[in-house]
Amino acid sequence: MIRNILKRLGVALATVFGASVFAFVLLRKVPGDPARAIAGDGATDEAIAALRKSMGLDDNIFVQYGNYVGSLFRGDFGFSYSTGNSVGTLLAQRLPATLELGLLSVVFAIAGAVIASSIAVYSRRRWPDRFLRISSSLAMGSPPFWIALLALLVLSIQLGIFPGPEGRLSPGVLRPPNVTGMFTVDAVIAGQWGTFVNAAWHLILPAIVVALGPFAFLSRLYRNQLRGTLRETFVTVAQSHGLRRFPVYARHVAPHGLLSLLPAASLLFADLLAGSLLVEKVFGWPGIGSMTADAIIQKDFAVVQAVLLLAAILYVVVSLAADLIMTAADPRTRVGAR
C-alpha cells in the first residue's frame, strides 16, 4: 500500500511539472503581443518595447521559464501587469468565491445524480428513466454559458426568483468579516443571518448552472452502476431470503454504486474550475473564472499560467485523495497490506 502511495505521489509531481511546462509553452504560442495588449492601442512603440523588457518577454525561453518557476517557489506566481498586483494576491482574493461556488455545485451534482438515478432505477415505470436519459443528454450537450444566460433571463430578469448578475451580495447588504472568504460560511460564523440568506440566494442559481454538466455525467454513471448491481448474485440471494425490494436496494444496491461515484466526482470537481469560466462572467461572480476570462482577453500570461497550474494541482490533489480513499476502502487492499 505504501508503495502504491509513493508511486501515485511521483505521478502527481510529474503531472504538475508537465502542466507547468505545457501552460508556459502554450501561452507563448498564442498570436499577438501581450505587451501591446496591456499597454493599449494608444501606446508608442518605445513604451511597448519598455514594457516587453520589464515583463521579461525579450529574454530567451529558458530564462523566462526559470523566472516563472522562481515565482512559483516565491509564492507570488508572477506579476499581473493588467491589474498591477501579484498573481498570488489576485488568487487569494478570488479563490474563496470560486471554491464556494464549486463546493455547492459538487453537492448539487452528486445529490441530484444519486436521487434522480435512484428514482429512475427503483421505479417500476419507464418514464422516470426515459426523462433522466433525455435531460442528461440535453445537459451534457448544452454550453454552460448558454444555460447561464437562459437561466438568468428566465429565472432572474423575467420571473424575479433569483437576483441578477450583481455578484455575491445585493447592494447595501453588510459584508461579513473575512474569515474564510466564503460569504455564506463567514456570515454564519459572524451570526449575520440576513447576510447569509442574501449570499446563499446569490449562490444557488450559478451553482445549479455549473452543476448541470457534472450532474448529467454522474447520473448516467450511477444509473448504469445501479442497473449492473441489480443483476449481481448477492442481490438475487438477498431477495430469495425474503427481503423486501426497498431494503435490498437501500442496504446493498445503492451503497455498492456510491463507491463508484467517488473517482468520477473527484475529477469533475477539478473540471468545475473550467466549467465556471464563462458562468462566473455571466453572473458577475468575482471568482477565478471571471478573472481568467479577463486575463485571456488582455493576454496577461502570468494570470493564465497560474490558473492553469492551479487547475492541474487541484486535479492531482483531488484525484490522489480519491485514490487513497478507494484504496483504504477496498478490502482486498487492506488484506494485502497485512
Tab-separated table of C-alpha atoms in Angstrom, residues 45-306:
chain	number	residue	atom	x	y	z
A	45	ASP	CA	6.448	51.624	-29.838
A	46	GLU	CA	9.006	52.807	-27.283
A	47	ALA	CA	6.542	52.296	-24.413
A	48	ILE	CA	5.618	48.833	-25.683
A	49	ALA	CA	9.308	47.891	-26.019
A	50	ALA	CA	9.979	49.072	-22.464
A	51	LEU	CA	7.011	47.064	-21.191
A	52	ARG	CA	8.190	43.944	-23.038
A	53	LYS	CA	11.595	44.293	-21.388
A	54	SER	CA	10.103	44.762	-17.911
A	55	MET	CA	7.877	41.712	-18.479
A	56	GLY	CA	10.911	39.656	-19.474
A	57	LEU	CA	9.476	38.817	-22.888
A	58	ASP	CA	12.750	39.685	-24.644
A	59	ASP	CA	14.665	37.030	-22.669
A	60	ASN	CA	15.192	33.596	-24.177
A	61	ILE	CA	12.613	30.909	-23.438
A	62	PHE	CA	14.741	29.150	-20.798
A	63	VAL	CA	15.329	32.321	-18.822
A	64	GLN	CA	11.597	33.090	-18.953
A	65	TYR	CA	10.732	29.615	-17.689
A	66	GLY	CA	13.320	29.925	-14.916
A	67	ASN	CA	11.751	33.213	-13.816
A	68	TYR	CA	8.329	31.553	-13.938
A	69	VAL	CA	9.433	28.637	-11.752
A	70	GLY	CA	11.121	31.081	-9.374
A	71	SER	CA	7.864	32.979	-8.958
A	72	LEU	CA	6.130	29.702	-8.076
A	73	PHE	CA	8.633	28.965	-5.307
A	74	ARG	CA	8.299	32.532	-4.012
A	75	GLY	CA	4.548	32.033	-3.853
A	76	ASP	CA	3.621	35.184	-5.784
A	77	PHE	CA	3.063	33.345	-9.123
A	78	GLY	CA	4.427	36.326	-11.032
A	79	PHE	CA	3.107	39.827	-11.617
A	80	SER	CA	-0.120	40.798	-13.357
A	81	TYR	CA	0.608	43.846	-15.475
A	82	SER	CA	-3.042	44.318	-16.384
A	83	THR	CA	-4.061	44.803	-12.729
A	84	GLY	CA	-0.808	45.967	-11.123
A	85	ASN	CA	-0.874	43.240	-8.460
A	86	SER	CA	0.965	39.996	-7.877
A	87	VAL	CA	-0.911	36.971	-9.171
A	88	GLY	CA	-0.739	35.389	-5.721
A	89	THR	CA	-2.674	38.336	-4.291
A	90	LEU	CA	-5.313	38.042	-7.023
A	91	LEU	CA	-5.686	34.306	-6.422
A	92	ALA	CA	-6.070	34.830	-2.682
A	93	GLN	CA	-8.794	37.396	-3.343
A	94	ARG	CA	-10.704	35.412	-5.970
A	95	LEU	CA	-10.236	31.777	-4.935
A	96	PRO	CA	-12.713	31.738	-1.996
A	97	ALA	CA	-15.577	32.837	-4.260
A	98	THR	CA	-14.819	30.071	-6.755
A	99	LEU	CA	-14.410	27.463	-4.009
A	100	GLU	CA	-17.751	28.460	-2.503
A	101	LEU	CA	-19.417	28.154	-5.892
A	102	GLY	CA	-17.609	24.921	-6.746
A	103	LEU	CA	-18.339	23.160	-3.457
A	104	LEU	CA	-22.059	23.861	-3.661
A	105	SER	CA	-22.046	22.778	-7.311
A	106	VAL	CA	-20.447	19.472	-6.332
A	107	VAL	CA	-23.105	18.947	-3.651
A	108	PHE	CA	-25.883	19.714	-6.139
A	109	ALA	CA	-24.353	17.459	-8.815
A	110	ILE	CA	-23.786	14.433	-6.565
A	111	ALA	CA	-27.045	14.726	-4.616
A	112	GLY	CA	-29.057	15.306	-7.782
A	113	ALA	CA	-27.399	12.403	-9.584
A	114	VAL	CA	-27.969	9.982	-6.702
A	115	ILE	CA	-31.614	10.968	-6.196
A	116	ALA	CA	-32.545	11.095	-9.884
A	117	SER	CA	-30.763	7.836	-10.742
A	118	SER	CA	-32.280	6.056	-7.744
A	119	ILE	CA	-35.795	7.119	-8.744
A	120	ALA	CA	-35.202	6.119	-12.367
A	121	VAL	CA	-33.846	2.674	-11.478
A	122	TYR	CA	-36.078	1.855	-8.488
A	123	SER	CA	-39.317	2.968	-10.144
A	124	ARG	CA	-41.221	0.235	-11.976
A	125	ARG	CA	-42.380	2.767	-14.558
A	126	ARG	CA	-40.367	3.655	-17.625
A	127	TRP	CA	-40.916	7.416	-17.828
A	128	PRO	CA	-38.558	8.434	-14.956
A	129	ASP	CA	-35.687	6.575	-16.596
A	130	ARG	CA	-36.547	7.992	-20.015
A	131	PHE	CA	-36.803	11.514	-18.593
A	132	LEU	CA	-33.411	11.152	-16.896
A	133	ARG	CA	-31.723	9.981	-20.098
A	134	ILE	CA	-33.202	12.805	-22.183
A	135	SER	CA	-32.496	15.533	-19.614
A	136	SER	CA	-28.923	14.345	-19.027
A	137	SER	CA	-28.278	14.284	-22.774
A	138	LEU	CA	-29.530	17.862	-23.080
A	139	ALA	CA	-27.439	18.997	-20.108
A	140	MET	CA	-24.271	17.402	-21.485
A	141	GLY	CA	-24.815	18.851	-24.960
A	142	SER	CA	-25.597	22.444	-23.921
A	143	PRO	CA	-22.788	25.002	-23.397
A	144	PRO	CA	-22.683	26.203	-19.756
A	145	PHE	CA	-22.598	29.880	-20.721
A	146	TRP	CA	-25.744	29.437	-22.846
A	147	ILE	CA	-27.546	27.754	-19.947
A	148	ALA	CA	-26.345	30.560	-17.678
A	149	LEU	CA	-27.723	33.245	-19.998
A	150	LEU	CA	-31.032	31.406	-20.351
A	151	ALA	CA	-31.361	30.848	-16.583
A	152	LEU	CA	-30.535	34.483	-15.890
A	153	LEU	CA	-33.063	35.695	-18.461
A	154	VAL	CA	-35.942	33.493	-17.270
A	155	LEU	CA	-35.418	32.998	-13.535
A	156	SER	CA	-33.927	36.386	-12.713
A	157	ILE	CA	-34.995	39.041	-15.198
A	158	GLN	CA	-38.453	37.743	-16.167
A	159	LEU	CA	-39.638	35.870	-13.065
A	160	GLY	CA	-37.524	37.629	-10.439
A	161	ILE	CA	-36.989	34.433	-8.443
A	162	PHE	CA	-33.223	34.880	-8.180
A	163	PRO	CA	-31.120	38.060	-8.088
A	164	GLY	CA	-29.471	39.419	-11.226
A	165	PRO	CA	-25.777	39.445	-12.161
A	166	GLU	CA	-24.741	41.610	-9.222
A	167	GLY	CA	-22.038	39.413	-7.713
A	168	ARG	CA	-22.133	37.729	-4.316
A	169	LEU	CA	-24.298	40.194	-2.359
A	170	SER	CA	-27.016	42.707	-3.103
A	171	PRO	CA	-26.037	46.394	-2.944
A	172	GLY	CA	-26.271	47.708	0.606
A	173	VAL	CA	-26.013	44.294	2.291
A	174	LEU	CA	-23.394	44.217	5.037
A	175	ARG	CA	-20.387	42.121	4.055
A	176	PRO	CA	-19.360	39.594	6.750
A	177	PRO	CA	-15.948	39.781	8.423
A	178	ASN	CA	-13.353	37.928	6.357
A	179	VAL	CA	-12.502	34.548	7.897
A	180	THR	CA	-12.632	32.019	5.062
A	181	GLY	CA	-13.548	34.378	2.228
A	182	MET	CA	-16.731	32.362	1.632
A	183	PHE	CA	-19.585	34.732	2.401
A	184	THR	CA	-22.082	32.071	3.465
A	185	VAL	CA	-19.615	30.500	5.905
A	186	ASP	CA	-18.331	33.834	7.219
A	187	ALA	CA	-21.883	35.100	7.709
A	188	VAL	CA	-22.744	32.052	9.834
A	189	ILE	CA	-19.572	32.489	11.894
A	190	ALA	CA	-20.424	36.167	12.479
A	191	GLY	CA	-24.097	35.415	13.160
A	192	GLN	CA	-25.218	37.695	10.290
A	193	TRP	CA	-28.210	35.623	9.187
A	194	GLY	CA	-29.588	38.251	6.848
A	195	THR	CA	-26.275	38.344	5.026
A	196	PHE	CA	-26.221	34.541	4.940
A	197	VAL	CA	-29.645	34.352	3.285
A	198	ASN	CA	-28.698	37.024	0.747
A	199	ALA	CA	-25.351	35.372	-0.074
A	200	ALA	CA	-26.968	31.943	-0.389
A	201	TRP	CA	-29.656	33.341	-2.705
A	202	HIS	CA	-26.971	34.797	-4.970
A	203	LEU	CA	-25.076	31.497	-4.885
A	204	ILE	CA	-27.828	28.996	-5.707
A	205	LEU	CA	-28.541	29.786	-9.376
A	206	PRO	CA	-24.917	29.894	-10.644
A	207	ALA	CA	-24.189	26.752	-8.615
A	208	ILE	CA	-27.082	24.933	-10.292
A	209	VAL	CA	-25.875	26.023	-13.739
A	210	VAL	CA	-22.296	24.886	-13.058
A	211	ALA	CA	-23.588	21.588	-11.611
A	212	LEU	CA	-25.726	20.623	-14.615
A	213	GLY	CA	-22.900	19.147	-16.701
A	214	PRO	CA	-21.394	17.075	-13.854
A	215	PHE	CA	-24.917	16.037	-12.800
A	216	ALA	CA	-25.628	14.674	-16.278
A	217	PHE	CA	-22.408	12.662	-16.340
A	218	LEU	CA	-22.718	11.330	-12.780
A	219	SER	CA	-26.397	10.436	-13.148
A	220	ARG	CA	-25.643	8.301	-16.208
A	221	LEU	CA	-22.710	6.660	-14.464
A	222	TYR	CA	-24.667	5.938	-11.271
A	223	ARG	CA	-27.721	4.713	-13.188
A	224	ASN	CA	-25.630	2.198	-15.144
A	225	GLN	CA	-23.887	1.111	-11.952
A	226	LEU	CA	-27.208	0.557	-10.177
A	227	ARG	CA	-28.601	-1.471	-13.058
A	228	GLY	CA	-25.481	-3.618	-13.109
A	229	THR	CA	-25.612	-4.165	-9.347
A	230	LEU	CA	-29.252	-5.255	-9.512
A	231	ARG	CA	-28.132	-8.179	-11.680
A	232	GLU	CA	-25.465	-9.308	-9.189
A	233	THR	CA	-25.822	-12.666	-7.444
A	234	PHE	CA	-25.879	-11.251	-3.905
A	235	VAL	CA	-28.972	-9.172	-4.764
A	236	THR	CA	-30.775	-12.268	-6.031
A	237	VAL	CA	-29.751	-14.182	-2.911
A	238	ALA	CA	-30.978	-11.398	-0.620
A	239	GLN	CA	-34.343	-11.325	-2.370
A	240	SER	CA	-34.607	-15.108	-2.250
A	241	HIS	CA	-34.254	-14.931	1.531
A	242	GLY	CA	-37.434	-12.933	1.713
A	243	LEU	CA	-36.023	-9.401	1.973
A	244	ARG	CA	-38.291	-6.761	0.521
A	245	ARG	CA	-37.324	-4.782	-2.531
A	246	PHE	CA	-36.624	-1.442	-0.840
A	247	PRO	CA	-34.391	-2.814	1.983
A	248	VAL	CA	-32.368	-4.727	-0.606
A	249	TYR	CA	-31.974	-1.598	-2.687
A	250	ALA	CA	-31.169	0.701	0.270
A	251	ARG	CA	-28.767	-1.654	2.068
A	252	HIS	CA	-26.988	-3.385	-0.789
A	253	VAL	CA	-27.556	-1.846	-4.211
A	254	ALA	CA	-27.276	1.904	-3.521
A	255	PRO	CA	-24.137	1.791	-1.266
A	256	HIS	CA	-22.386	-0.500	-3.741
A	257	GLY	CA	-22.958	2.022	-6.516
A	258	LEU	CA	-21.924	5.046	-4.462
A	259	LEU	CA	-18.320	3.889	-4.217
A	260	SER	CA	-18.004	4.041	-7.995
A	261	LEU	CA	-19.000	7.719	-7.977
A	262	LEU	CA	-16.026	8.820	-5.880
A	263	PRO	CA	-13.292	8.795	-8.583
A	264	ALA	CA	-15.554	10.425	-11.182
A	265	ALA	CA	-16.847	13.065	-8.759
A	266	SER	CA	-13.302	13.925	-7.662
A	267	LEU	CA	-12.178	14.509	-11.253
A	268	LEU	CA	-15.275	16.563	-12.046
A	269	PHE	CA	-14.546	18.797	-9.050
A	270	ALA	CA	-11.313	19.855	-10.721
A	271	ASP	CA	-13.158	20.350	-14.020
A	272	LEU	CA	-15.554	22.776	-12.340
A	273	LEU	CA	-12.823	25.413	-12.474
A	274	ALA	CA	-13.006	25.299	-16.260
A	275	GLY	CA	-16.794	24.996	-16.257
A	276	SER	CA	-17.175	28.133	-14.173
A	277	LEU	CA	-15.042	30.249	-16.530
A	278	LEU	CA	-17.853	31.893	-18.512
A	279	VAL	CA	-20.601	31.147	-15.969
A	280	GLU	CA	-18.881	33.442	-13.471
A	281	LYS	CA	-18.624	36.106	-16.149
A	282	VAL	CA	-22.354	35.872	-16.934
A	283	PHE	CA	-23.395	36.126	-13.291
A	284	GLY	CA	-20.838	38.786	-12.372
A	285	TRP	CA	-19.293	36.348	-9.889
A	286	PRO	CA	-15.879	37.687	-8.780
A	287	GLY	CA	-14.012	34.387	-8.838
A	288	ILE	CA	-11.134	32.684	-10.611
A	289	GLY	CA	-13.236	32.044	-13.730
A	290	SER	CA	-14.109	35.655	-14.451
A	291	MET	CA	-10.551	36.725	-13.621
A	292	THR	CA	-9.209	34.168	-16.109
A	293	ALA	CA	-11.615	35.305	-18.819
A	294	ASP	CA	-10.388	38.891	-18.402
A	295	ALA	CA	-6.744	37.755	-18.379
A	296	ILE	CA	-7.190	35.804	-21.624
A	297	ILE	CA	-8.647	38.859	-23.362
A	298	GLN	CA	-5.805	41.037	-22.076
A	299	LYS	CA	-3.146	38.355	-22.779
A	300	ASP	CA	-1.984	38.519	-19.165
A	301	PHE	CA	0.305	35.478	-19.271
A	302	ALA	CA	1.096	35.354	-15.571
A	303	VAL	CA	-2.548	35.080	-14.520
A	304	VAL	CA	-3.497	32.437	-17.089
A	305	GLN	CA	-0.385	30.376	-16.311
A	306	ALA	CA	-1.162	30.457	-12.597
